[in-house]
mmCIF file of C-alpha atoms in Angstrom:
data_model
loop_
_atom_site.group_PDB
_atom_site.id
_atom_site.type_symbol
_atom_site.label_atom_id
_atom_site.label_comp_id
_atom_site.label_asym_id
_atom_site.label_seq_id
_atom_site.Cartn_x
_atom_site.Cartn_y
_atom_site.Cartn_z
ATOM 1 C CA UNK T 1 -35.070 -74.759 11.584
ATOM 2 C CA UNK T 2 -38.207 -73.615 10.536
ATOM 3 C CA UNK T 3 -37.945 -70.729 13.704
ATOM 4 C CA UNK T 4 -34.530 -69.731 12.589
ATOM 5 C CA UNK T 5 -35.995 -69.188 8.613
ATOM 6 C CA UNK T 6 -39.144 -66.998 10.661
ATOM 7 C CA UNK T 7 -36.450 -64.961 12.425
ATOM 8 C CA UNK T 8 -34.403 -63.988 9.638
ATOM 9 C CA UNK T 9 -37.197 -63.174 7.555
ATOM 10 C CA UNK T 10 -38.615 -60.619 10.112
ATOM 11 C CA UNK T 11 -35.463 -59.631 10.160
ATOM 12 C CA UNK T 12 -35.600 -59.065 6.765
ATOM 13 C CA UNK T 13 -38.999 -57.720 6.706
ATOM 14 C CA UNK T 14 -38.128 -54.723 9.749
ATOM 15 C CA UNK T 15 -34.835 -54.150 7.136
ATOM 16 C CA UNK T 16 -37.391 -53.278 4.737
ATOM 17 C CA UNK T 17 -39.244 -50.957 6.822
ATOM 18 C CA UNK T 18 -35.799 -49.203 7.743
ATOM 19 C CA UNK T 19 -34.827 -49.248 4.311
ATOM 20 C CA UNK T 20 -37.936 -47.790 3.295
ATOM 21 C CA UNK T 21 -37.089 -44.716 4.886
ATOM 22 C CA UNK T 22 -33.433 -44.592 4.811
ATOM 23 C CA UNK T 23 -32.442 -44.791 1.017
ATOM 24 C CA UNK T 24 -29.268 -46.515 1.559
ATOM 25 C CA UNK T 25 -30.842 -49.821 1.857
ATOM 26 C CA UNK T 26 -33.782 -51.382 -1.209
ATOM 27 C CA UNK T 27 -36.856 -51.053 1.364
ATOM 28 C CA UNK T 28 -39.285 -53.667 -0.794
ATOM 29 C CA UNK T 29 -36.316 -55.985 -2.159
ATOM 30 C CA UNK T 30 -35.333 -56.246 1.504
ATOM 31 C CA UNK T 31 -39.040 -57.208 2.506
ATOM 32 C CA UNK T 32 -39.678 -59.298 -0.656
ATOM 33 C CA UNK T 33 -36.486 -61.380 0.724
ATOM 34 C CA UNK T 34 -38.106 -61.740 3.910
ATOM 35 C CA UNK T 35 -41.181 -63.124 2.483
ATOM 36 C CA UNK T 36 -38.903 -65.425 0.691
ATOM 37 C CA UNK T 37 -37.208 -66.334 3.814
ATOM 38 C CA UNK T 38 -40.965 -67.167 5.456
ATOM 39 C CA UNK T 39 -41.740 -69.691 2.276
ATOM 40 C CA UNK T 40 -38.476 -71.546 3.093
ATOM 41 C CA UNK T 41 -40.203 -73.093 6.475
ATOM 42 C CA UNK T 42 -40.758 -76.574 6.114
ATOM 43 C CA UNK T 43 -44.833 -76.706 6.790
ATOM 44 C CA UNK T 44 -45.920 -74.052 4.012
ATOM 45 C CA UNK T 45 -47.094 -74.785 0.756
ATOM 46 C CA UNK T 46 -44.438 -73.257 -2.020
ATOM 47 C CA UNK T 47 -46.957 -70.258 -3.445
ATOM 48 C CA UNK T 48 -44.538 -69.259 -6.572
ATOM 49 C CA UNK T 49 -47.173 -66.904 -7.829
ATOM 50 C CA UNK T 50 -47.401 -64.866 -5.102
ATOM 51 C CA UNK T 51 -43.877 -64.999 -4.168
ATOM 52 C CA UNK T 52 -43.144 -63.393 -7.994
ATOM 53 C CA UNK T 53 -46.173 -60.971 -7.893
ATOM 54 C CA UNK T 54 -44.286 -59.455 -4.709
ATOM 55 C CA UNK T 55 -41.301 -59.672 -6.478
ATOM 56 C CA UNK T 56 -42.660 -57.878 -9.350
ATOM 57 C CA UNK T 57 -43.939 -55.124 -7.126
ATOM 58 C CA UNK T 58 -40.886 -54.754 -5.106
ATOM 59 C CA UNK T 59 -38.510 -54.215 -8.062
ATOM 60 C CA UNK T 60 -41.370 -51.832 -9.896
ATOM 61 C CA UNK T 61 -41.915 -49.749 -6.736
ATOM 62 C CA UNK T 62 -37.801 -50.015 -6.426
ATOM 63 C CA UNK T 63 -37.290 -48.698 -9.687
ATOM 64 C CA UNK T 64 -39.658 -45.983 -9.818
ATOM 65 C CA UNK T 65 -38.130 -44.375 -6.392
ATOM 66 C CA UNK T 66 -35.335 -43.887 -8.938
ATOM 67 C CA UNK T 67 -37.798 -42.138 -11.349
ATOM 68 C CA UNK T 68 -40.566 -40.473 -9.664
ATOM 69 C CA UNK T 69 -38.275 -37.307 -8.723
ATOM 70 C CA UNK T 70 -37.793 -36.492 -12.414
ATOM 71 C CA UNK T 71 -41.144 -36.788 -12.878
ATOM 72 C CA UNK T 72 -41.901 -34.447 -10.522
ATOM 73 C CA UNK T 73 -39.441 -32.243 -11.482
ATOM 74 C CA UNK T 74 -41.069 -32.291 -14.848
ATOM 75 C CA UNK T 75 -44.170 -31.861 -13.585
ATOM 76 C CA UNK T 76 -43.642 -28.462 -11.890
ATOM 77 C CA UNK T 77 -42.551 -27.022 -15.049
ATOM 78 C CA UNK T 78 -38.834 -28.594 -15.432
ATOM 79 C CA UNK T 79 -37.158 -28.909 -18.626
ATOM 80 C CA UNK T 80 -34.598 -31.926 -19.438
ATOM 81 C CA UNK T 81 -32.037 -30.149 -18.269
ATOM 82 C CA UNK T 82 -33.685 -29.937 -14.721
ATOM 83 C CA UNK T 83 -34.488 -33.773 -14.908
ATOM 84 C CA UNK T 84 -30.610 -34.572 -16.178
ATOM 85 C CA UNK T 85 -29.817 -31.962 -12.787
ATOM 86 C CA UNK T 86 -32.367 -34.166 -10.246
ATOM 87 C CA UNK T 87 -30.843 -37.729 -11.510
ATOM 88 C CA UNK T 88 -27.117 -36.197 -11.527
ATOM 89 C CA UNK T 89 -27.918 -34.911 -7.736
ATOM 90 C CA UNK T 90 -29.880 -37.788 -6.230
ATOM 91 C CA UNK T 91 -26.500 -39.947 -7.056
ATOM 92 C CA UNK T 92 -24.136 -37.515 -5.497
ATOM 93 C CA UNK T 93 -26.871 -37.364 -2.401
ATOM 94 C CA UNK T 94 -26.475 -40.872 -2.154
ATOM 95 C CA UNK T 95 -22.266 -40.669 -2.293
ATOM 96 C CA UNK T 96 -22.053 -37.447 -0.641
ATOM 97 C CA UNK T 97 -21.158 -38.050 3.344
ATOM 98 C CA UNK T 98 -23.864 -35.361 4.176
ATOM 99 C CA UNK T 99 -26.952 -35.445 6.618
ATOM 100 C CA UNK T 100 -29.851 -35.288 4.082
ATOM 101 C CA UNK T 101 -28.018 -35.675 1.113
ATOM 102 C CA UNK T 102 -30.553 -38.028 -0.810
ATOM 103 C CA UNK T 103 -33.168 -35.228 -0.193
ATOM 104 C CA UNK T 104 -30.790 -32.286 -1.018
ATOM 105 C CA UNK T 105 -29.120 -33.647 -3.628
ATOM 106 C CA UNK T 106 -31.776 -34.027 -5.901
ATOM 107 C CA UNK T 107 -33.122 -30.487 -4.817
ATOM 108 C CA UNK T 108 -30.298 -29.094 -5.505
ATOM 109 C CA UNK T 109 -29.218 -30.890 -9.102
ATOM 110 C CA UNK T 110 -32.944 -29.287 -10.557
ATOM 111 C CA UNK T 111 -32.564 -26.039 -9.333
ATOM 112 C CA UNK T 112 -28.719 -26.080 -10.481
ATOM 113 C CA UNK T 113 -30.003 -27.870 -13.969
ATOM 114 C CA UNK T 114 -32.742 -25.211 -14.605
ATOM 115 C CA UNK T 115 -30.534 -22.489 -13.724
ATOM 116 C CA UNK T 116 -27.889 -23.505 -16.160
ATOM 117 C CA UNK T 117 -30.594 -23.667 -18.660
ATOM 118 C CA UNK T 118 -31.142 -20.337 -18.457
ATOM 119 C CA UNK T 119 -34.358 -20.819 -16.432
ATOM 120 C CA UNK T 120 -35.488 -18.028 -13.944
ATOM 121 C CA UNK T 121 -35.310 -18.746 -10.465
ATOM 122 C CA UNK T 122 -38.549 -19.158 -9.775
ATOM 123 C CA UNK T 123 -38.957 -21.182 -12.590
ATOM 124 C CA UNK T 124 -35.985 -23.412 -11.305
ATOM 125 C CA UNK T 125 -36.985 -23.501 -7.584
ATOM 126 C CA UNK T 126 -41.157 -24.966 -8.783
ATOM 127 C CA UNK T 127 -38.182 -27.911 -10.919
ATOM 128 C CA UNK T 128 -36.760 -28.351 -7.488
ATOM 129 C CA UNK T 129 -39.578 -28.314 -5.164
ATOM 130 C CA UNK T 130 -41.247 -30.782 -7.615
ATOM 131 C CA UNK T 131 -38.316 -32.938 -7.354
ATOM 132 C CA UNK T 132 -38.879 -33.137 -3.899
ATOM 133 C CA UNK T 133 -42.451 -33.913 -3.821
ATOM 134 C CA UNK T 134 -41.284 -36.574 -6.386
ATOM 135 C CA UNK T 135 -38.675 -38.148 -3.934
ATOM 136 C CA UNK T 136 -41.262 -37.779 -0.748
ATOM 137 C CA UNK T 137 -44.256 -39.700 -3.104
ATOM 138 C CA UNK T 138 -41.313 -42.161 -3.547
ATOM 139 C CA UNK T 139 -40.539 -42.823 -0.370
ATOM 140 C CA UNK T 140 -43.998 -42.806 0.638
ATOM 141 C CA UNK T 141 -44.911 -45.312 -1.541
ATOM 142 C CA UNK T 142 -41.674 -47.884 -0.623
ATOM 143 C CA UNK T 143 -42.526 -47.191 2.951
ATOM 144 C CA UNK T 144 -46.326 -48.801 1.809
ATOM 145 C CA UNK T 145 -45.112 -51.764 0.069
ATOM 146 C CA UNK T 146 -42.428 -52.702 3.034
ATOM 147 C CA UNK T 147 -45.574 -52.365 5.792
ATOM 148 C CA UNK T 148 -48.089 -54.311 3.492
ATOM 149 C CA UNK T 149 -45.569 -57.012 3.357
ATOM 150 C CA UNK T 150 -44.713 -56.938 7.198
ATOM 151 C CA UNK T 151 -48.545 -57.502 7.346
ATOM 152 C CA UNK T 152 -48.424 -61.007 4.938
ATOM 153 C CA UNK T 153 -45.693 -62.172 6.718
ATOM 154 C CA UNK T 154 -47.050 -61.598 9.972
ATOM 155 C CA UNK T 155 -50.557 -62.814 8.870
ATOM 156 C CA UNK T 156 -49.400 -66.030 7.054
ATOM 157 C CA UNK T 157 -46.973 -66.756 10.183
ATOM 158 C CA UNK T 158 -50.404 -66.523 12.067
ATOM 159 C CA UNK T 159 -52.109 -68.598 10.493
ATOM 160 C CA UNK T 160 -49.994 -71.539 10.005
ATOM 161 C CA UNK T 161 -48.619 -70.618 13.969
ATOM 162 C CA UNK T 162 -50.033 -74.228 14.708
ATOM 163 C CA UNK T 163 -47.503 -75.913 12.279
ATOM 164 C CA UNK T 164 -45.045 -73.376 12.677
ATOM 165 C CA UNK T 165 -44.409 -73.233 16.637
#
């Protein structure tokens, strides 16, 4: 049983990975789930602390993939309006049923925000080139926090592999 719980949590934990990249799936939930999955074998000690740390840090870094583009976008000079425009186009990028839509979408909803602001365009292309700096750094970062877990799962599986296998 305890190889089946192993299995499915490295499952979980190369979901993570995949969904650290791709944004249809929650990259660190998915890994946090497969630590969960590791702490459900039989011979390890229940470590509730670090199991809600990672928790913690997988819904923070979660969240703030939803935030970080409108910070960027505000960073680079966007108003509200172009902030509004990144959050509006990141969800249709996520609906729409086209290649690169999470990475267009937002592009596009800062530089369409800031242009109905009355913005110039240069002004509204630095809103939407921060806004995709924002959703790179985000992705970036999730991509981080799925690998760091993939490395305590794989190094508490190794050193309990006596009990484990």
């Amino acid at each position: 049983m305890d190889l089946l719980f192993i299995c499915i949590g490295f499952s979980f934990i190369l979901m993570g990975i995949v969904g650290s990249l791709l944004p249809v799936l929650p990259g660190p939930p998915l890994s946090w789930v497969g630590l969960l999955f590791l702490y459900f074998t039989t011979p390890l000690d229940y470590d509730w602390s670090f199991l809600g740390i990672t928790l913690a840090i997988a819904l923070i870094v979660f969240a703030l993939d939803y935030i970080i583009p409108a910070l960027g976008t505000k960073r680079f000079g966007g108003t509200k309006a172009g902030m509004i425009g990144t959050s509006i186009g990141l969800i249709i990028g996520l609906i729409a049923p086209i290649p690169g839509g999470i990475i267009i979408g937002p592009f596009l909803g800062a530089l369409v925000g800031e242009l109905l602001n009355k913005a110039h365009l240069n002004t509204a292309l630095k809103a939407a080139f921060g806004s995709f700096l924002g959703f790179i750094t985000g992705t970036f970062i999730k991509f981080m926090v799925a690998v760091i877990y993939a490395g305590l799962f794989i190094t508490i599986v190794w050193e309990h592999r006596d009990i484990l296998f």
